[in-house]
Short mmCIF file of C-alpha atoms in Angstrom, two decimals:
data_model
loop_
_atom_site.label_atom_id
_atom_site.label_comp_id
_atom_site.label_asym_id
_atom_site.label_seq_id
_atom_site.Cartn_x
_atom_site.Cartn_y
_atom_site.Cartn_z
CA MET L 77 0.00 0.00 0.00
CA ASN L 78 2.82 2.44 0.86
CA PHE L 79 4.43 1.51 -2.45
CA LEU L 80 1.31 2.46 -4.41
CA LYS L 81 0.85 5.70 -2.45
CA SER L 82 4.39 6.80 -3.24
CA LEU L 83 4.35 5.79 -6.94
CA TYR L 84 3.46 8.54 -9.43
CA ILE L 85 3.44 8.54 -13.22
CA HIS L 86 5.82 10.99 -14.85
CA SER L 87 4.28 13.18 -17.55
CA GLN L 88 6.86 11.96 -20.04
CA LEU L 89 5.40 8.42 -19.86
CA TYR L 90 2.26 9.70 -21.57
CA ILE L 91 4.42 10.91 -24.46
CA TYR L 92 5.88 7.40 -24.83
CA ILE L 93 2.39 5.86 -24.72
CA ALA L 94 1.19 8.37 -27.32
CA MET L 95 4.04 7.31 -29.62
CA ALA L 96 3.05 3.66 -29.31
CA SER L 97 -0.61 4.55 -29.89
CA VAL L 98 0.28 6.44 -33.09
CA CYS L 99 2.18 3.39 -34.33
CA PHE L 100 -0.84 1.16 -33.68
CA LEU L 101 -3.09 3.66 -35.47
CA LEU L 102 -0.85 3.97 -38.52
CA SER L 103 -0.49 0.18 -38.71
CA PHE L 104 -4.09 0.08 -39.98
CA TRP L 105 -2.75 1.47 -43.27
CA LEU L 106 0.86 0.32 -42.92
CA PRO L 107 0.82 -3.22 -41.50
CA VAL L 108 4.60 -3.18 -41.11
CA LEU L 109 4.19 -0.70 -38.23
CA TYR L 110 2.13 -3.18 -36.22
CA ALA L 111 5.25 -5.07 -35.14
CA VAL L 112 7.06 -1.81 -34.45
CA ALA L 113 4.20 -0.69 -32.20
CA TRP L 114 4.46 -3.85 -30.10
CA ILE L 115 8.25 -3.48 -29.85
CA VAL L 116 7.80 0.09 -28.60
CA THR L 117 5.18 -1.08 -26.09
CA ILE L 118 7.47 -3.82 -24.74
CA ILE L 119 10.38 -1.36 -24.47
CA ILE L 120 8.17 1.05 -22.50
CA ALA L 121 7.09 -1.76 -20.16
CA VAL L 122 10.70 -2.87 -19.60
CA LEU L 123 11.84 0.72 -18.96
CA LEU L 124 8.95 1.13 -16.53
CA LEU L 125 10.13 -1.86 -14.48
CA ILE L 126 13.76 -0.70 -14.62
CA ASP L 127 12.79 2.81 -13.48
CA ILE L 128 10.78 1.43 -10.56
CA LEU L 129 13.70 -0.78 -9.50
CA LEU L 130 16.14 2.14 -9.75
CA LEU L 131 14.00 4.41 -7.57
CA TYR L 132 12.80 1.84 -5.01
CA GLN L 133 15.83 -0.42 -4.55
CA PRO L 134 17.40 1.85 -1.89
CA LYS L 135 15.02 2.50 1.02
CA ASN L 136 15.81 6.12 1.84
CA ALA L 137 18.01 7.51 -0.89
CA VAL L 138 16.88 11.12 -0.53
CA HIS L 139 16.97 13.18 2.64
CA VAL L 140 15.41 16.65 2.85
CA ARG L 141 15.33 19.08 5.74
CA ARG L 142 13.33 22.27 6.16
CA ILE L 143 15.09 24.63 8.62
CA LEU L 144 12.62 26.90 10.41
CA PRO L 145 13.44 29.55 13.02
CA ASP L 146 11.56 29.81 16.31
CA LYS L 147 10.00 33.11 15.22
CA PHE L 148 8.99 34.78 11.98
CA SER L 149 8.99 38.56 11.69
CA ASN L 150 5.59 39.97 10.78
CA SER L 151 5.34 42.00 7.53
CA ASP L 152 8.92 41.08 6.52
CA ASN L 153 10.33 38.60 4.02
CA ASN L 154 11.48 35.64 6.10
CA PRO L 155 13.78 33.02 4.52
CA VAL L 156 12.92 29.32 4.73
CA PRO L 157 16.09 27.28 3.96
CA ILE L 158 15.79 23.72 2.60
CA THR L 159 18.62 21.18 2.28
CA ILE L 160 18.41 18.21 -0.10
CA THR L 161 20.81 15.24 -0.07
CA ASN L 162 20.84 12.77 -2.99
CA LYS L 163 22.17 9.32 -1.99
CA TYR L 164 21.27 7.63 -5.27
CA GLY L 165 24.15 6.39 -7.42
CA PHE L 166 22.81 8.20 -10.48
CA LYS L 167 21.60 11.67 -11.45
CA THR L 168 18.12 12.45 -10.16
CA TYR L 169 15.51 15.07 -10.98
CA ILE L 170 13.79 16.58 -7.93
CA ASP L 171 10.43 18.36 -7.57
CA VAL L 172 9.91 20.04 -4.17
CA ILE L 173 6.34 20.88 -3.13
CA ASP L 174 6.11 22.45 0.31
CA GLU L 175 2.75 22.66 2.10
CA LEU L 176 2.79 26.25 3.35
CA PRO L 177 0.62 27.44 6.28
CA VAL L 178 -2.99 28.18 5.41
CA GLN L 179 -2.49 31.88 6.24
CA PHE L 180 -0.39 32.35 3.09
CA GLN L 181 -3.15 30.95 0.82
CA LYS L 182 -0.49 29.61 -1.55
CA ARG L 183 -1.07 26.19 -3.12
CA ASP L 184 1.22 26.42 -6.15
CA PHE L 185 4.64 26.15 -4.53
CA LEU L 186 7.08 24.22 -6.76
CA TYR L 187 10.86 24.11 -6.85
CA GLN L 188 12.68 21.94 -9.39
CA THR L 189 16.34 20.93 -9.54
CA SER L 190 18.61 18.07 -10.59
CA LEU L 191 21.28 16.45 -8.41
CA SER L 192 24.35 14.44 -9.25
CA PRO L 193 25.13 11.23 -7.27
CA ASN L 194 25.77 11.91 -3.56
CA GLN L 195 25.30 15.66 -4.04
CA ASN L 196 23.92 18.13 -1.48
CA HIS L 197 21.82 21.09 -2.59
CA ASP L 198 20.68 24.09 -0.53
CA PHE L 199 18.07 26.66 -1.49
CA GLU L 200 15.66 28.99 0.26
CA TYR L 201 12.39 30.74 -0.45
CA LEU L 202 10.80 33.76 1.19
CA VAL L 203 7.48 34.07 3.01
CA ARG L 204 5.83 37.31 4.15
CA PRO L 205 3.28 36.85 6.95
CA VAL L 206 0.84 39.70 7.59
CA ASP L 207 -0.80 38.36 10.77
CA ARG L 208 0.68 37.45 14.12
CA GLY L 209 0.01 33.98 15.50
CA GLU L 210 0.91 30.32 14.99
CA TYR L 211 1.78 29.13 11.49
CA TYR L 212 1.82 25.37 10.75
CA PHE L 213 3.80 23.97 7.85
CA GLY L 214 2.51 20.69 6.40
CA HIS L 215 4.47 17.95 4.67
CA LEU L 216 7.58 18.69 2.66
CA ASN L 217 6.85 16.59 -0.43
CA ILE L 218 9.71 15.42 -2.67
CA PHE L 219 9.15 13.75 -6.05
CA VAL L 220 12.23 11.97 -7.41
CA SER L 221 12.66 10.69 -10.96
CA SER L 222 15.61 9.12 -12.79
CA ILE L 223 16.97 10.06 -16.18
CA LEU L 224 14.36 7.73 -17.74
CA LYS L 225 11.55 9.98 -16.42
CA ILE L 226 8.86 7.31 -16.51
CA VAL L 227 7.76 7.25 -12.87
CA LYS L 228 8.32 9.38 -9.76
CA ARG L 229 8.85 8.31 -6.20
CA LYS L 230 7.30 10.47 -3.51
CA TYR L 231 9.00 11.16 -0.18
CA LYS L 232 7.34 13.02 2.71
CA PHE L 233 9.19 14.89 5.47
CA GLN L 234 8.58 17.11 8.51
CA ASN L 235 4.83 17.41 8.92
CA GLN L 236 3.22 19.94 11.28
CA GLN L 237 6.18 22.20 11.99
CA MET L 238 5.01 25.30 13.85
CA VAL L 239 6.47 28.82 13.77
CA MET L 240 5.31 31.78 15.84
CA VAL L 241 4.92 35.04 13.92
CA TYR L 242 5.95 37.94 16.16
CA PRO L 243 6.04 41.70 15.59
CA SER L 244 8.75 42.77 13.17
CA ILE L 245 12.03 41.79 14.82
CA ILE L 246 13.82 42.45 11.51
CA GLN L 247 12.58 46.04 11.50
CA MET L 248 13.69 46.47 15.11
CA GLN L 249 17.21 45.28 14.27
CA LYS L 250 17.29 47.52 11.20
CA TYR L 251 16.84 50.67 13.28
CA ASP L 252 18.94 49.48 16.20
CA PHE L 253 21.90 51.49 14.89
CA LEU L 254 20.08 54.74 15.77
CA ALA L 255 20.87 54.21 19.42
CA ILE L 256 24.61 54.46 18.82
CA SER L 257 25.01 56.21 15.45
CA ASN L 258 24.69 59.82 14.41
CA SER L 259 24.45 59.01 10.68
CA LEU L 260 20.68 59.44 10.65
CA THR L 261 20.41 60.73 7.09
CA GLU L 262 21.53 57.39 5.64
CA PHE L 263 18.10 55.89 6.27
CA GLY L 264 16.09 59.02 5.46
CA LEU L 265 16.09 60.39 9.01
CA LYS L 266 16.85 64.06 9.38
CA LYS L 267 19.44 65.39 11.79
CA ILE L 268 17.99 67.66 14.45
CA ARG L 269 19.87 70.79 15.48
CA ARG L 270 20.22 70.94 19.24
CA ILE L 271 18.47 73.94 20.74
CA GLY L 272 19.52 75.36 24.08
CA ASN L 273 21.46 73.55 26.81
CA THR L 274 18.82 71.36 28.38
CA SER L 275 20.95 68.23 27.99
CA GLU L 276 23.41 66.87 30.51
CA PHE L 277 27.11 67.81 30.38
CA GLU L 278 29.27 64.86 29.32
CA GLN L 279 32.88 65.99 28.68
CA ILE L 280 35.24 68.64 27.28
CA LYS L 281 36.72 67.76 23.89
CA ASP L 282 38.79 69.28 21.09
CA TYR L 283 36.92 71.52 18.69
CA ILE L 284 36.27 70.03 15.26
CA PRO L 285 34.71 71.84 12.30
CA GLY L 286 30.92 71.84 12.64
CA ASP L 287 30.79 72.11 16.45
CA ASP L 288 28.55 74.88 17.82
CA PHE L 289 30.66 77.92 18.79
CA ARG L 290 28.25 78.55 21.67
CA THR L 291 29.63 75.43 23.41
CA VAL L 292 33.25 76.70 23.43
CA ASN L 293 34.79 76.34 26.90
CA TRP L 294 37.00 79.46 27.07
CA LYS L 295 38.68 78.50 30.31
CA ALA L 296 39.82 75.12 28.94
CA THR L 297 40.75 76.82 25.64
CA ALA L 298 43.07 79.24 27.47
CA LYS L 299 44.76 76.39 29.36
CA ARG L 300 45.33 74.19 26.30
CA GLY L 301 46.06 76.95 23.83
CA GLN L 302 43.51 75.51 21.34
CA LEU L 303 39.76 75.58 20.99
CA MET L 304 37.94 73.25 23.40
CA VAL L 305 34.18 72.71 23.51
CA ASN L 306 31.70 71.24 25.98
CA GLN L 307 30.00 68.06 24.80
CA TYR L 308 26.49 67.33 25.97
CA GLN L 309 24.37 64.19 25.96
CA ASP L 310 20.62 63.86 25.98
CA GLU L 311 18.88 63.55 29.30
CA LYS L 312 18.47 59.95 30.37
CA SER L 313 15.85 57.94 32.25
CA GLN L 314 12.90 59.88 30.85
CA PRO L 315 9.64 57.87 30.88
CA ILE L 316 8.25 57.14 27.42
CA TYR L 317 5.00 55.28 26.67
CA SER L 318 3.70 53.84 23.43
CA ILE L 319 -0.10 53.88 23.54
CA ILE L 320 -1.86 51.68 20.97
CA ASP L 321 -5.51 52.18 20.09
CA THR L 322 -6.97 48.72 19.35
CA GLY L 323 -10.41 50.00 18.30
CA ARG L 324 -12.17 49.13 15.05
CA ILE L 325 -10.54 51.99 13.13
CA MET L 326 -7.18 50.22 13.49
CA LYS L 327 -8.49 47.21 11.57
CA MET L 328 -8.06 49.08 8.27
CA PRO L 329 -5.55 47.24 6.02
CA PHE L 330 -2.81 48.74 3.85
CA ASN L 331 -0.64 46.45 1.69
CA GLY L 332 -2.19 43.46 3.45
CA LEU L 333 -1.17 44.68 6.93
CA LYS L 334 -3.57 46.19 9.46
CA LEU L 335 -2.87 49.64 10.93
CA LEU L 336 -2.65 47.90 14.30
CA ASP L 337 0.28 45.79 13.10
CA TYR L 338 2.04 48.84 11.69
CA ALA L 339 1.67 50.43 15.14
CA ILE L 340 2.92 47.26 16.87
CA ASN L 341 6.01 46.98 14.63
CA SER L 342 6.78 50.66 15.20
CA THR L 343 6.37 50.31 18.98
CA LEU L 344 8.88 47.45 19.10
CA ALA L 345 11.52 49.23 17.00
CA PHE L 346 11.00 52.54 18.79
CA SER L 347 11.13 50.95 22.26
CA ASN L 348 14.43 49.29 21.40
CA VAL L 349 15.96 52.61 20.30
CA ALA L 350 14.64 54.41 23.38
CA LEU L 351 16.07 51.76 25.71
CA LYS L 352 19.45 52.01 23.98
CA LYS L 353 19.19 55.77 24.60
CA HIS L 354 18.84 54.93 28.32
CA ASP L 355 15.23 56.08 28.61
CA LYS L 356 12.45 54.27 30.45
CA VAL L 357 9.99 52.53 28.15
CA GLY L 358 6.40 51.42 28.81
CA MET L 359 3.33 50.45 26.82
CA ILE L 360 -0.46 50.73 26.98
CA SER L 361 -3.14 49.24 24.72
CA PHE L 362 -6.82 50.16 25.00
CA SER L 363 -10.22 50.19 23.32
CA LYS L 364 -13.35 49.88 25.48
CA LYS L 365 -11.07 48.84 28.33
CA ILE L 366 -7.39 49.00 29.22
CA GLU L 367 -6.14 45.74 27.73
CA SER L 368 -2.53 45.94 28.82
CA PHE L 369 -0.34 48.27 30.86
CA LEU L 370 3.43 47.97 31.22
CA PRO L 371 5.02 50.64 33.43
CA ALA L 372 8.05 52.49 32.07
CA ILE L 373 11.27 50.70 33.06
CA GLN L 374 14.86 51.28 31.99
CA LYS L 375 16.07 47.73 31.44
CA ILE L 376 17.19 46.25 28.11
CA THR L 377 15.75 42.82 29.01
CA TYR L 378 12.37 44.54 29.42
CA LEU L 379 12.12 44.49 25.62
CA ASN L 380 11.29 40.76 25.74
CA ARG L 381 8.27 41.47 27.93
CA ILE L 382 7.16 44.24 25.55
CA LEU L 383 7.57 41.82 22.62
CA GLU L 384 5.41 39.15 24.28
CA ASN L 385 2.77 41.76 25.15
CA LEU L 386 2.69 43.08 21.60
CA TYR L 387 2.33 39.53 20.24
CA ASN L 388 -0.97 39.07 22.09
CA ILE L 389 -2.60 42.37 21.10
CA ASP L 390 -5.56 42.10 18.74
CA THR L 391 -7.95 44.56 17.13
CA GLN L 392 -11.33 45.03 18.76
CA PHE L 393 -14.47 46.05 16.91
CA ASN L 394 -15.50 48.79 19.35
CA ASP L 395 -15.07 52.54 19.43
CA SER L 396 -12.19 53.35 21.77
CA ASP L 397 -12.82 55.07 25.10
CA PHE L 398 -10.37 57.99 25.33
CA GLY L 399 -11.92 59.05 28.63
CA LEU L 400 -10.87 55.72 30.12
CA LEU L 401 -7.36 56.25 28.75
CA TYR L 402 -7.16 59.67 30.40
CA ALA L 403 -8.28 58.20 33.73
CA GLN L 404 -5.70 55.39 33.49
CA LEU L 405 -2.88 57.83 32.71
CA LYS L 406 -3.90 60.13 35.55
CA ARG L 407 -3.91 57.24 38.01
CA LYS L 408 -0.90 55.19 36.82
CA VAL L 409 1.49 57.62 35.07
CA THR L 410 2.33 60.22 37.70
CA HIS L 411 5.52 61.69 36.19
CA ARG L 412 5.64 63.84 33.07
CA SER L 413 6.22 61.45 30.18
CA LEU L 414 6.43 61.33 26.42
CA LEU L 415 3.27 59.61 25.15
CA LEU L 416 3.15 58.32 21.57
CA LEU L 417 -0.53 57.65 20.82
CA TYR L 418 -1.07 55.41 17.77
CA THR L 419 -4.62 56.02 16.60
CA ASN L 420 -6.51 57.20 13.55
CA PHE L 421 -9.43 59.45 12.68
CA GLU L 422 -11.07 59.54 9.26
CA HIS L 423 -13.17 62.65 9.95
CA ILE L 424 -12.39 65.91 11.74
CA SER L 425 -15.62 65.50 13.75
CA ALA L 426 -14.27 62.24 15.24
CA LEU L 427 -11.11 64.05 16.38
CA LYS L 428 -13.10 66.93 17.90
CA ARG L 429 -15.15 64.48 19.98
CA GLN L 430 -11.94 63.20 21.60
CA MET L 431 -10.16 66.58 21.76
CA PRO L 432 -11.14 67.37 25.40
CA TYR L 433 -9.43 64.15 26.55
CA LEU L 434 -6.36 64.75 24.38
CA GLN L 435 -6.06 68.29 25.76
CA ALA L 436 -6.37 67.02 29.32
CA ILE L 437 -3.61 64.45 28.71
CA SER L 438 -1.31 67.00 27.04
CA LYS L 439 -1.50 69.35 30.03
CA LYS L 440 0.51 66.93 32.13
CA HIS L 441 2.44 64.97 29.51
CA MET L 442 4.20 65.46 26.19
CA LEU L 443 1.58 63.96 23.87
CA VAL L 444 2.29 63.01 20.25
CA VAL L 445 -0.74 61.81 18.27
CA VAL L 446 0.17 59.50 15.37
CA LEU L 447 -2.28 59.64 12.44
CA PHE L 448 -2.19 57.60 9.23
CA GLU L 449 -2.48 58.88 5.70
CA ASN L 450 -4.92 56.95 3.53
CA THR L 451 -2.45 55.93 0.83
CA GLU L 452 -5.19 54.06 -1.06
CA LEU L 453 -6.53 57.48 -2.05
CA ASP L 454 -3.26 58.44 -3.76
CA ILE L 455 -4.16 56.38 -6.83
CA ILE L 456 -7.45 58.25 -7.19
CA LEU L 457 -5.80 61.63 -6.59
CA LYS L 458 -3.16 61.01 -9.29
CA GLU L 459 -5.65 59.89 -11.94
CA ASN L 460 -7.15 62.33 -14.42
CA ALA L 461 -10.88 62.80 -13.94
CA GLU L 462 -12.41 62.12 -17.35
CA ASP L 463 -16.07 61.51 -16.53
CA LEU L 464 -18.64 62.55 -13.94
CA GLN L 465 -18.10 59.50 -11.72
CA SER L 466 -14.30 59.91 -11.61
CA ILE L 467 -14.75 63.63 -10.81
CA TYR L 468 -17.01 62.66 -7.92
CA HIS L 469 -14.52 60.06 -6.63
CA LYS L 470 -11.57 62.47 -6.90
CA THR L 471 -13.47 65.21 -5.08
CA ILE L 472 -14.29 62.87 -2.19
CA ALA L 473 -10.67 61.65 -2.06
CA GLU L 474 -9.37 65.24 -1.93
CA LYS L 475 -11.83 65.99 0.86
CA PHE L 476 -10.50 63.07 2.94
CA ALA L 477 -6.87 64.10 2.29
CA PHE L 478 -7.67 67.70 3.24
CA GLU L 479 -9.36 66.59 6.48
CA LYS L 480 -6.18 64.74 7.50
CA ARG L 481 -4.14 67.93 7.13
CA LEU L 482 -6.87 69.81 8.98
CA MET L 483 -6.56 67.38 11.91
CA VAL L 484 -2.85 68.17 12.20
CA LYS L 485 -3.66 71.91 12.30
CA GLU L 486 -6.35 71.30 14.91
CA LEU L 487 -3.90 69.42 17.14
CA GLN L 488 -1.25 72.12 16.72
CA LYS L 489 -3.81 74.77 17.66
CA HIS L 490 -4.22 73.05 21.03
CA GLY L 491 -0.45 72.60 21.54
CA ILE L 492 -0.43 68.87 20.77
CA GLN L 493 2.40 67.37 18.70
CA SER L 494 1.39 65.09 15.83
CA ILE L 495 2.75 62.78 13.13
CA LEU L 496 0.85 62.35 9.86
CA THR L 497 2.50 59.48 8.03
CA ALA L 498 2.00 56.82 5.42
CA PRO L 499 1.74 53.41 7.16
CA GLU L 500 4.96 52.10 5.58
CA ASN L 501 6.92 55.14 6.88
CA LEU L 502 5.53 54.95 10.41
CA THR L 503 8.63 53.59 12.17
CA ILE L 504 11.01 56.07 10.53
CA ASN L 505 8.81 59.07 11.32
CA THR L 506 8.13 57.94 14.90
CA ILE L 507 11.83 57.51 15.73
CA ASN L 508 12.57 60.80 14.02
CA LYS L 509 9.97 62.60 16.16
CA TYR L 510 11.42 61.04 19.30
CA LEU L 511 14.94 62.22 18.40
CA GLU L 512 13.61 65.67 17.61
CA ILE L 513 11.87 65.97 20.99
CA LYS L 514 14.99 64.73 22.78
CA ALA L 515 17.28 67.14 20.89
CA ARG L 516 15.04 70.12 21.56
CA GLY L 517 14.56 69.28 25.20
CA LEU L 518 10.77 69.48 24.92
CA LEU L 519 10.18 66.72 27.44
#
């Protein structure tokens, strides 16, 4: 039974059978071909037996291994390496069909290669998950055929391998350099000119071109006989909270990824940078209730707890209660902190309904409201309106885009900092805003 389940007909066998059938057909008019047709049929049958013996004589002549990490990074291209070992004594042709997790909705995976005797072959393919959770890989199916290509032998390996998909660890590592590097412009991040002297004194150093003349230490300059300047470092141990709105508005998808997951990926990368900058980092998620609260702590190992907390966050289908958020902050966050609020409003009226709570929060804390641009509207805005319906659609799209800019003005009018960003640029713009606030000593 196992033999029959693993035995498959190669497509080339049907070509051989078709050739024999043509000979039988033509023999109706050319009787001499009748004998040729039977010879071809016997040769096919003999080759079939030989091919079966070649493929089934060794028990396990092919070994394949799928190498999966413990975690996948959400929204990123994650490599899945596969190693194939051919122990046959002849050249083989390999078809690899991997049963990918149901979340990918991909049922046409196929990789083909040929291997010499006793050869190893490594390759990898990329998968991009867009949801956090558990992903189960099915069987790794291998179809082996010889140079005769009459039948295939099927091998099955590694069923039910599970990988956890976590918030974007790759993105976090990508921006990790910001904690120790000043080359911010390399990744599209602007350098912020330091204003005032609100930062802590670090050391006196030699002047180099580009240093601010206002930091010249004249006493040290006189002693050394060359220009010396004071070097400052940003204030440390400042409490910073990422607040994630998990209401229904954050369910909106862009490029297959929900706004909530963009906010989660940004929170992880930003928290890592802030911890490397020696600030205290905490996190809050809320909708109709406070779903999670992590107090701000300055500890690099605290990032693992933030990661686990972010993994379990999910979007709710309720309108978020900003009044409850204000009450939680008033009760639990007693020191002035930088609050990055990831939320979204599609209409100016929705923002105005929550404005009293945002104003109340901003009186005690440094509040930054993160809003998302609707990038799906860009296609409509760039198209030429050629009929009445397209004019109507473009007018509505321009109205939505204008309302987003109006929200930023409304927040500025009440002294609240804001970020209006495309979802894919969220992490860059969030870190940039944090560095700007630190450099200007606004906290």
